Amino acid sequence: MGQGASGLKALKRTDPTASWQICDQLGSGSYGTVNKVIARTDGEVAAAKLINLQTKEELNTFAEELKVLTSRRHMNITNFVDGFLRSKDLWIIIELCEAGSFADVMDTMGRPLTDREIQCVAFQALEGLDFLHTNCVIHRDIKAANIMLSDHGLAKLGDFGVSAVLRSKQQRRSSFIGSPNWMAPEVAACETDRTRSYNFKADIWSLGATVIELAQNKAPFNDMHALKVLMCVTSGTVPTLDEPQAHSPDMIKFLSFALTVDASARPDAATLQRHAFCNGQTDRHLLARLASDKLEADHKARQAIQRKQSERIQKLRQSFSDLC
């Protein structure tokens, strides 16, 4: 199983439903579903990725993710809580961020984030990236959908499904992997040139692209086909804000550093944390308010759906009564 085998050792071979009660479905994908779960012992709430494995090779694809989750803990990543492997059923249980991802936040609120909100997200994301990079992990898929928001105002890096664990900080990777709109040029180049490679600086570019996404509520190169996006990125086209004048000069300068085409000249996470755009943005209250607003909007949306369902049932009952 290679490097990821150590992560599999953390999995229990007992029945997960004896320890955790499955509640609402939070999402789904080709791998399976993500559900809210509650611990039967103390009522702890968490998120469980539920996977029905078809082959042993499928288990190996989750081994690297498990290695990252089970061997490292930090306040700005979604930490491992529990895990189970029983027959073909794999459960990966992590911290639940009730407000969802920042992509969810923007979708629900119907607006991009403010510059101050983005400052807080960027600072905390850099905290998480600095921790990962120091521990020889490249995330490889940083974007708003993979940065979660806790109700306490913490931004947490999540979804380590395509992360890479390096043997040392000097090691590089050459796999073409990630999401094109947020992909660093050196990663995109690996699709056609096997001599190219990259290191943890690729995550810094992706964070810069994410800042643009948060500022505009849309991904960079949003109006382009994925193939054209890759061509643009590989050729060194730098994503930009549609209306740079609407944002702070510090944000513009921050983006110019994060989106440096030459990876060797691109700052690392620790350096960018000291940039004026992020420096001192440790106050969680702003993001806690954002989380509260998002959760309230979710609650109102659920109430509206329930009202419509109730009205529909009432009309059906009335129609049935009229027929009688």
mmCIF file of C-alpha atoms in Angstrom:
data_model
loop_
_atom_site.group_PDB
_atom_site.id
_atom_site.type_symbol
_atom_site.label_atom_id
_atom_site.label_comp_id
_atom_site.label_asym_id
_atom_site.label_seq_id
_atom_site.Cartn_x
_atom_site.Cartn_y
_atom_site.Cartn_z
ATOM 1 C CA MET A 1 0.000 0.000 0.000
ATOM 2 C CA GLY A 2 3.037 2.281 0.155
ATOM 3 C CA GLN A 3 3.222 5.508 2.114
ATOM 4 C CA GLY A 4 -0.506 5.660 2.867
ATOM 5 C CA ALA A 5 -0.559 2.361 4.791
ATOM 6 C CA SER A 6 0.051 4.119 8.113
ATOM 7 C CA GLY A 7 -3.245 5.981 7.699
ATOM 8 C CA LEU A 8 -5.149 2.721 7.289
ATOM 9 C CA LYS A 9 -3.865 1.523 10.664
ATOM 10 C CA ALA A 10 -6.006 4.181 12.359
ATOM 11 C CA LEU A 11 -9.197 2.571 11.068
ATOM 12 C CA LYS A 12 -11.256 0.450 13.447
ATOM 13 C CA ARG A 13 -12.648 -2.864 12.226
ATOM 14 C CA THR A 14 -15.849 -2.636 14.286
ATOM 15 C CA ASP A 15 -19.389 -1.656 13.259
ATOM 16 C CA PRO A 16 -19.401 2.169 12.863
ATOM 17 C CA THR A 17 -23.142 2.425 13.478
ATOM 18 C CA ALA A 18 -22.597 1.116 17.004
ATOM 19 C CA SER A 19 -20.594 4.279 17.728
ATOM 20 C CA TRP A 20 -22.157 6.826 15.385
ATOM 21 C CA GLN A 21 -25.729 7.610 14.350
ATOM 22 C CA ILE A 22 -26.171 8.657 10.716
ATOM 23 C CA CYS A 23 -28.192 11.861 10.250
ATOM 24 C CA ASP A 24 -28.653 14.275 7.333
ATOM 25 C CA GLN A 25 -26.814 13.867 4.050
ATOM 26 C CA LEU A 26 -24.509 16.832 3.494
ATOM 27 C CA GLY A 27 -23.196 15.988 0.043
ATOM 28 C CA SER A 28 -22.326 13.247 -2.414
ATOM 29 C CA GLY A 29 -19.812 12.341 -5.076
ATOM 30 C CA SER A 30 -18.510 9.456 -7.153
ATOM 31 C CA TYR A 31 -16.952 7.989 -3.992
ATOM 32 C CA GLY A 32 -20.198 7.911 -1.960
ATOM 33 C CA THR A 33 -21.892 10.342 0.414
ATOM 34 C CA VAL A 34 -21.008 12.736 3.221
ATOM 35 C CA ASN A 35 -23.380 12.605 6.168
ATOM 36 C CA LYS A 36 -23.776 14.407 9.442
ATOM 37 C CA VAL A 37 -23.215 11.896 12.256
ATOM 38 C CA ILE A 38 -23.669 12.025 16.030
ATOM 39 C CA ALA A 39 -21.589 10.052 18.532
ATOM 40 C CA ARG A 40 -23.771 7.734 20.584
ATOM 41 C CA THR A 41 -21.574 8.171 23.671
ATOM 42 C CA ASP A 42 -21.258 11.939 24.116
ATOM 43 C CA GLY A 43 -23.344 13.507 21.330
ATOM 44 C CA GLU A 44 -20.342 14.859 19.406
ATOM 45 C CA VAL A 45 -21.384 16.014 15.937
ATOM 46 C CA ALA A 46 -19.093 15.297 12.980
ATOM 47 C CA ALA A 47 -19.055 14.704 9.222
ATOM 48 C CA ALA A 48 -18.639 11.184 7.844
ATOM 49 C CA LYS A 49 -17.504 10.312 4.354
ATOM 50 C CA LEU A 50 -19.205 6.972 3.639
ATOM 51 C CA ILE A 51 -17.582 4.917 0.889
ATOM 52 C CA ASN A 52 -18.571 1.505 -0.434
ATOM 53 C CA LEU A 53 -15.312 0.088 -1.765
ATOM 54 C CA GLN A 54 -15.478 -2.015 -4.911
ATOM 55 C CA THR A 55 -11.808 -3.033 -5.173
ATOM 56 C CA LYS A 56 -8.633 -3.058 -3.078
ATOM 57 C CA GLU A 57 -7.248 -0.407 -5.424
ATOM 58 C CA GLU A 58 -10.052 1.935 -4.356
ATOM 59 C CA LEU A 59 -8.931 1.596 -0.755
ATOM 60 C CA ASN A 60 -5.421 2.586 -1.814
ATOM 61 C CA THR A 61 -6.774 5.819 -3.311
ATOM 62 C CA PHE A 62 -7.988 6.867 0.141
ATOM 63 C CA ALA A 63 -4.805 5.763 1.921
ATOM 64 C CA GLU A 64 -2.916 8.999 1.205
ATOM 65 C CA GLU A 65 -5.845 11.120 2.414
ATOM 66 C CA LEU A 66 -5.993 9.062 5.602
ATOM 67 C CA LYS A 67 -2.268 9.442 6.140
ATOM 68 C CA VAL A 68 -2.608 13.232 6.021
ATOM 69 C CA LEU A 69 -5.654 13.268 8.298
ATOM 70 C CA THR A 70 -4.472 10.785 10.911
ATOM 71 C CA SER A 71 -0.925 12.049 11.365
ATOM 72 C CA ARG A 72 -1.443 15.815 11.534
ATOM 73 C CA ARG A 73 -3.724 18.105 13.566
ATOM 74 C CA HIS A 74 -4.099 21.882 13.293
ATOM 75 C CA MET A 75 -6.839 24.385 14.015
ATOM 76 C CA ASN A 76 -6.951 25.435 10.353
ATOM 77 C CA ILE A 77 -7.486 22.012 8.815
ATOM 78 C CA THR A 78 -10.489 19.692 9.148
ATOM 79 C CA ASN A 79 -9.128 17.219 11.681
ATOM 80 C CA PHE A 80 -9.668 13.466 11.800
ATOM 81 C CA VAL A 81 -12.164 12.294 14.433
ATOM 82 C CA ASP A 82 -12.686 8.577 13.816
ATOM 83 C CA GLY A 83 -12.502 5.955 11.090
ATOM 84 C CA PHE A 84 -13.766 2.484 10.282
ATOM 85 C CA LEU A 85 -13.107 -0.213 7.707
ATOM 86 C CA ARG A 86 -15.490 -3.147 7.807
ATOM 87 C CA SER A 87 -15.767 -5.427 4.812
ATOM 88 C CA LYS A 88 -16.237 -3.006 1.888
ATOM 89 C CA ASP A 89 -17.510 -0.092 3.975
ATOM 90 C CA LEU A 90 -15.049 2.733 4.674
ATOM 91 C CA TRP A 91 -15.983 5.550 7.053
ATOM 92 C CA ILE A 92 -13.754 8.626 7.356
ATOM 93 C CA ILE A 93 -15.094 10.884 10.114
ATOM 94 C CA ILE A 94 -13.799 14.443 10.394
ATOM 95 C CA GLU A 95 -14.730 17.668 12.143
ATOM 96 C CA LEU A 96 -18.026 19.123 10.961
ATOM 97 C CA CYS A 97 -18.038 22.759 9.890
ATOM 98 C CA GLU A 98 -21.739 23.602 10.136
ATOM 99 C CA ALA A 99 -21.540 26.626 7.817
ATOM 100 C CA GLY A 100 -20.108 24.494 5.004
ATOM 101 C CA SER A 101 -17.470 25.678 2.549
ATOM 102 C CA PHE A 102 -16.885 29.270 1.517
ATOM 103 C CA ALA A 103 -18.356 28.325 -1.871
ATOM 104 C CA ASP A 104 -21.507 27.308 0.025
ATOM 105 C CA VAL A 105 -21.423 30.571 1.986
ATOM 106 C CA MET A 106 -21.302 32.703 -1.163
ATOM 107 C CA ASP A 107 -24.001 30.612 -2.830
ATOM 108 C CA THR A 108 -26.348 30.947 0.144
ATOM 109 C CA MET A 109 -25.642 34.610 0.840
ATOM 110 C CA GLY A 110 -25.749 35.515 -2.854
ATOM 111 C CA ARG A 111 -22.686 37.716 -2.637
ATOM 112 C CA PRO A 112 -18.891 37.609 -2.711
ATOM 113 C CA LEU A 113 -16.909 38.173 0.470
ATOM 114 C CA THR A 114 -15.773 41.639 1.512
ATOM 115 C CA ASP A 115 -12.080 42.501 1.453
ATOM 116 C CA ARG A 116 -11.940 42.283 5.262
ATOM 117 C CA GLU A 117 -13.576 38.858 5.248
ATOM 118 C CA ILE A 118 -11.144 37.702 2.564
ATOM 119 C CA GLN A 119 -8.213 38.977 4.635
ATOM 120 C CA CYS A 120 -9.303 36.743 7.512
ATOM 121 C CA VAL A 121 -9.816 33.720 5.256
ATOM 122 C CA ALA A 122 -6.459 34.218 3.529
ATOM 123 C CA PHE A 123 -4.567 34.574 6.814
ATOM 124 C CA GLN A 124 -6.109 31.432 8.291
ATOM 125 C CA ALA A 125 -5.701 29.462 5.060
ATOM 126 C CA LEU A 126 -2.020 30.433 5.056
ATOM 127 C CA GLU A 127 -1.766 29.216 8.655
ATOM 128 C CA GLY A 128 -3.084 25.854 7.498
ATOM 129 C CA LEU A 129 -0.860 25.775 4.415
ATOM 130 C CA ASP A 130 2.248 26.700 6.401
ATOM 131 C CA PHE A 131 1.504 23.791 8.737
ATOM 132 C CA LEU A 132 0.950 21.353 5.856
ATOM 133 C CA HIS A 133 4.017 22.483 3.925
ATOM 134 C CA THR A 134 6.207 22.334 7.038
ATOM 135 C CA ASN A 135 5.018 18.738 7.394
ATOM 136 C CA CYS A 136 5.805 17.961 3.732
ATOM 137 C CA VAL A 137 2.211 17.903 2.466
ATOM 138 C CA ILE A 138 0.986 19.565 -0.753
ATOM 139 C CA HIS A 139 -2.796 20.027 -0.723
ATOM 140 C CA ARG A 140 -3.108 20.322 -4.539
ATOM 141 C CA ASP A 141 -6.752 21.431 -4.654
ATOM 142 C CA ILE A 142 -7.120 24.727 -2.804
ATOM 143 C CA LYS A 143 -10.324 26.562 -3.753
ATOM 144 C CA ALA A 144 -13.348 28.043 -1.982
ATOM 145 C CA ALA A 145 -15.188 24.698 -2.074
ATOM 146 C CA ASN A 146 -12.344 23.112 -0.096
ATOM 147 C CA ILE A 147 -12.006 25.771 2.608
ATOM 148 C CA MET A 148 -14.577 25.193 5.321
ATOM 149 C CA LEU A 149 -16.077 27.664 7.811
ATOM 150 C CA SER A 150 -16.748 26.672 11.414
ATOM 151 C CA ASP A 151 -19.415 28.380 13.498
ATOM 152 C CA HIS A 152 -16.590 29.761 15.666
ATOM 153 C CA GLY A 153 -15.134 31.691 12.729
ATOM 154 C CA LEU A 154 -12.327 29.319 11.804
ATOM 155 C CA ALA A 155 -11.363 28.771 8.171
ATOM 156 C CA LYS A 156 -10.245 25.160 7.764
ATOM 157 C CA LEU A 157 -8.600 23.499 4.779
ATOM 158 C CA GLY A 158 -10.517 20.362 3.828
ATOM 159 C CA ASP A 159 -10.735 17.565 1.253
ATOM 160 C CA PHE A 160 -7.293 15.977 1.183
ATOM 161 C CA GLY A 161 -8.339 13.475 -1.477
ATOM 162 C CA VAL A 162 -5.620 14.516 -3.950
ATOM 163 C CA SER A 163 -3.001 15.681 -1.451
ATOM 164 C CA ALA A 164 0.587 14.468 -1.741
ATOM 165 C CA VAL A 165 2.825 13.510 1.178
ATOM 166 C CA LEU A 166 6.482 14.149 0.336
ATOM 167 C CA ARG A 167 9.500 12.446 1.870
ATOM 168 C CA SER A 168 11.211 15.824 2.264
ATOM 169 C CA LYS A 169 10.668 19.499 1.471
ATOM 170 C CA GLN A 170 13.044 19.128 -1.462
ATOM 171 C CA GLN A 171 10.999 16.398 -3.150
ATOM 172 C CA ARG A 172 8.849 17.429 -6.102
ATOM 173 C CA ARG A 173 5.818 15.946 -7.832
ATOM 174 C CA SER A 174 4.970 15.679 -11.528
ATOM 175 C CA SER A 175 1.373 14.403 -11.414
ATOM 176 C CA PHE A 176 -1.132 16.493 -13.338
ATOM 177 C CA ILE A 177 -3.821 16.857 -10.699
ATOM 178 C CA GLY A 178 -6.145 19.528 -9.324
ATOM 179 C CA SER A 179 -8.850 21.902 -10.581
ATOM 180 C CA PRO A 180 -7.825 23.821 -13.757
ATOM 181 C CA ASN A 181 -9.211 27.256 -12.795
ATOM 182 C CA TRP A 182 -7.083 27.310 -9.634
ATOM 183 C CA MET A 183 -4.110 25.361 -10.981
ATOM 184 C CA ALA A 184 -0.569 26.744 -10.896
ATOM 185 C CA PRO A 185 1.252 27.025 -14.264
ATOM 186 C CA GLU A 186 3.911 24.501 -13.247
ATOM 187 C CA VAL A 187 1.207 21.923 -12.432
ATOM 188 C CA ALA A 188 -0.684 22.549 -15.683
ATOM 189 C CA ALA A 189 2.573 22.119 -17.618
ATOM 190 C CA CYS A 190 2.900 18.564 -16.281
ATOM 191 C CA GLU A 191 0.000 17.445 -18.480
ATOM 192 C CA THR A 192 2.095 17.640 -21.650
ATOM 193 C CA ASP A 193 5.693 17.863 -20.407
ATOM 194 C CA ARG A 194 6.856 14.971 -18.225
ATOM 195 C CA THR A 195 10.091 16.790 -17.421
ATOM 196 C CA ARG A 196 8.186 19.447 -15.478
ATOM 197 C CA SER A 197 7.536 19.228 -11.744
ATOM 198 C CA TYR A 198 6.297 21.305 -8.808
ATOM 199 C CA ASN A 199 6.421 21.629 -5.037
ATOM 200 C CA PHE A 200 4.307 23.191 -2.266
ATOM 201 C CA LYS A 201 4.457 26.621 -3.968
ATOM 202 C CA ALA A 202 1.647 25.338 -6.245
ATOM 203 C CA ASP A 203 -0.750 25.719 -3.300
ATOM 204 C CA ILE A 204 0.185 29.392 -2.983
ATOM 205 C CA TRP A 205 -0.913 30.084 -6.565
ATOM 206 C CA SER A 206 -4.171 28.235 -5.908
ATOM 207 C CA LEU A 207 -4.792 30.380 -2.835
ATOM 208 C CA GLY A 208 -4.254 33.511 -4.937
ATOM 209 C CA ALA A 209 -6.832 32.224 -7.423
ATOM 210 C CA THR A 210 -9.140 31.500 -4.482
ATOM 211 C CA VAL A 211 -8.836 35.088 -3.246
ATOM 212 C CA ILE A 212 -10.094 36.209 -6.674
ATOM 213 C CA GLU A 213 -12.915 33.658 -6.420
ATOM 214 C CA LEU A 214 -13.924 34.952 -2.980
ATOM 215 C CA ALA A 215 -13.819 38.563 -4.195
ATOM 216 C CA GLN A 216 -16.049 37.899 -7.224
ATOM 217 C CA ASN A 217 -18.139 34.855 -6.284
ATOM 218 C CA LYS A 218 -16.865 33.056 -9.366
ATOM 219 C CA ALA A 219 -13.753 31.132 -10.287
ATOM 220 C CA PRO A 220 -10.972 32.737 -12.340
ATOM 221 C CA PHE A 221 -11.432 32.105 -16.087
ATOM 222 C CA ASN A 222 -15.040 31.239 -15.239
ATOM 223 C CA ASP A 223 -16.300 31.915 -18.778
ATOM 224 C CA MET A 224 -13.749 29.607 -20.466
ATOM 225 C CA HIS A 225 -13.829 25.915 -21.342
ATOM 226 C CA ALA A 226 -11.526 23.833 -19.113
ATOM 227 C CA LEU A 227 -9.170 23.044 -22.015
ATOM 228 C CA LYS A 228 -8.751 26.729 -22.844
ATOM 229 C CA VAL A 229 -8.188 27.484 -19.157
ATOM 230 C CA LEU A 230 -5.318 24.977 -19.127
ATOM 231 C CA MET A 231 -3.815 26.541 -22.251
ATOM 232 C CA CYS A 232 -3.991 29.997 -20.674
ATOM 233 C CA VAL A 233 -2.510 28.881 -17.370
ATOM 234 C CA THR A 234 0.275 26.855 -19.003
ATOM 235 C CA SER A 235 1.237 29.837 -21.158
ATOM 236 C CA GLY A 236 1.576 32.005 -18.050
ATOM 237 C CA THR A 237 -1.679 33.963 -18.233
ATOM 238 C CA VAL A 238 -2.304 35.344 -14.751
ATOM 239 C CA PRO A 239 -5.919 35.515 -13.486
ATOM 240 C CA THR A 240 -7.038 39.011 -12.529
ATOM 241 C CA LEU A 241 -9.882 40.764 -10.738
ATOM 242 C CA ASP A 242 -12.610 42.111 -13.023
ATOM 243 C CA GLU A 243 -12.650 45.426 -11.138
ATOM 244 C CA PRO A 244 -9.326 45.829 -9.319
ATOM 245 C CA GLN A 245 -10.176 49.422 -8.412
ATOM 246 C CA ALA A 246 -12.990 48.117 -6.195
ATOM 247 C CA HIS A 247 -10.505 46.372 -3.917
ATOM 248 C CA SER A 248 -7.764 47.464 -1.565
ATOM 249 C CA PRO A 249 -4.241 48.147 -2.873
ATOM 250 C CA ASP A 250 -2.973 45.599 -0.350
ATOM 251 C CA MET A 251 -5.130 42.891 -1.945
ATOM 252 C CA ILE A 252 -3.800 43.754 -5.407
ATOM 253 C CA LYS A 253 -0.202 43.536 -4.158
ATOM 254 C CA PHE A 254 -0.930 40.283 -2.318
ATOM 255 C CA LEU A 255 -2.285 38.759 -5.528
ATOM 256 C CA SER A 256 0.751 39.893 -7.507
ATOM 257 C CA PHE A 257 2.963 37.922 -5.101
ATOM 258 C CA ALA A 258 0.750 34.823 -4.781
ATOM 259 C CA LEU A 259 0.220 34.662 -8.555
ATOM 260 C CA THR A 260 3.888 34.937 -9.506
ATOM 261 C CA VAL A 261 4.349 32.733 -12.580
ATOM 262 C CA ASP A 262 7.916 31.766 -11.641
ATOM 263 C CA ALA A 263 7.368 29.351 -8.747
ATOM 264 C CA SER A 264 10.916 29.836 -7.460
ATOM 265 C CA ALA A 265 10.160 33.551 -6.972
ATOM 266 C CA ARG A 266 6.721 32.928 -5.458
ATOM 267 C CA PRO A 267 6.620 33.527 -1.679
ATOM 268 C CA ASP A 268 5.900 30.673 0.700
ATOM 269 C CA ALA A 269 2.988 30.630 3.152
ATOM 270 C CA ALA A 270 4.954 32.000 6.101
ATOM 271 C CA THR A 271 6.187 34.965 4.037
ATOM 272 C CA LEU A 272 2.722 35.806 2.699
ATOM 273 C CA GLN A 273 1.286 35.768 6.220
ATOM 274 C CA ARG A 274 3.476 38.779 6.955
ATOM 275 C CA HIS A 275 2.160 40.683 3.934
ATOM 276 C CA ALA A 276 0.184 43.831 4.773
ATOM 277 C CA PHE A 277 -2.996 42.268 3.368
ATOM 278 C CA CYS A 278 -2.924 39.477 5.962
ATOM 279 C CA ASN A 279 -0.796 40.859 8.760
ATOM 280 C CA GLY A 280 -2.705 40.947 12.040
ATOM 281 C CA GLN A 281 -5.917 39.399 10.672
ATOM 282 C CA THR A 282 -6.331 37.049 13.631
ATOM 283 C CA ASP A 283 -9.796 38.249 14.729
ATOM 284 C CA ARG A 284 -12.288 35.414 14.247
ATOM 285 C CA HIS A 285 -15.367 37.499 15.101
ATOM 286 C CA LEU A 286 -15.882 38.683 11.520
ATOM 287 C CA LEU A 287 -15.976 35.131 10.150
ATOM 288 C CA ALA A 288 -18.051 33.954 13.123
ATOM 289 C CA ARG A 289 -20.680 36.555 12.171
ATOM 290 C CA LEU A 290 -20.509 35.383 8.566
ATOM 291 C CA ALA A 291 -21.059 31.793 9.723
ATOM 292 C CA SER A 292 -23.995 32.892 11.877
ATOM 293 C CA ASP A 293 -25.572 34.767 8.953
ATOM 294 C CA LYS A 294 -25.128 31.754 6.683
ATOM 295 C CA LEU A 295 -26.658 29.335 9.191
ATOM 296 C CA GLU A 296 -29.597 31.706 9.738
ATOM 297 C CA ALA A 297 -30.139 31.923 5.966
ATOM 298 C CA ASP A 298 -30.057 28.118 5.774
ATOM 299 C CA HIS A 299 -32.649 27.921 8.553
ATOM 300 C CA LYS A 300 -34.952 30.385 6.788
ATOM 301 C CA ALA A 301 -34.593 28.470 3.520
ATOM 302 C CA ARG A 302 -35.569 25.217 5.241
ATOM 303 C CA GLN A 303 -38.566 26.943 6.843
ATOM 304 C CA ALA A 304 -39.677 28.261 3.431
ATOM 305 C CA ILE A 305 -39.461 24.752 1.952
ATOM 306 C CA GLN A 306 -41.455 23.341 4.859
ATOM 307 C CA ARG A 307 -44.131 26.020 4.414
ATOM 308 C CA LYS A 308 -44.460 25.235 0.713
ATOM 309 C CA GLN A 309 -44.716 21.527 1.442
ATOM 310 C CA SER A 310 -47.337 22.194 4.109
ATOM 311 C CA GLU A 311 -49.333 24.406 1.723
ATOM 312 C CA ARG A 312 -49.135 21.753 -1.000
ATOM 313 C CA ILE A 313 -50.396 19.067 1.368
ATOM 314 C CA GLN A 314 -53.199 21.360 2.548
ATOM 315 C CA LYS A 315 -54.289 21.981 -1.059
ATOM 316 C CA LEU A 316 -54.272 18.260 -1.802
ATOM 317 C CA ARG A 317 -56.375 17.593 1.270
ATOM 318 C CA GLN A 318 -58.801 20.333 0.275
ATOM 319 C CA SER A 319 -59.056 18.944 -3.264
ATOM 320 C CA PHE A 320 -59.724 15.472 -1.887
ATOM 321 C CA SER A 321 -62.333 16.883 0.502
ATOM 322 C CA ASP A 322 -64.092 18.702 -2.370
ATOM 323 C CA LEU A 323 -64.230 15.480 -4.382
ATOM 324 C CA CYS A 324 -65.876 13.694 -1.485
#
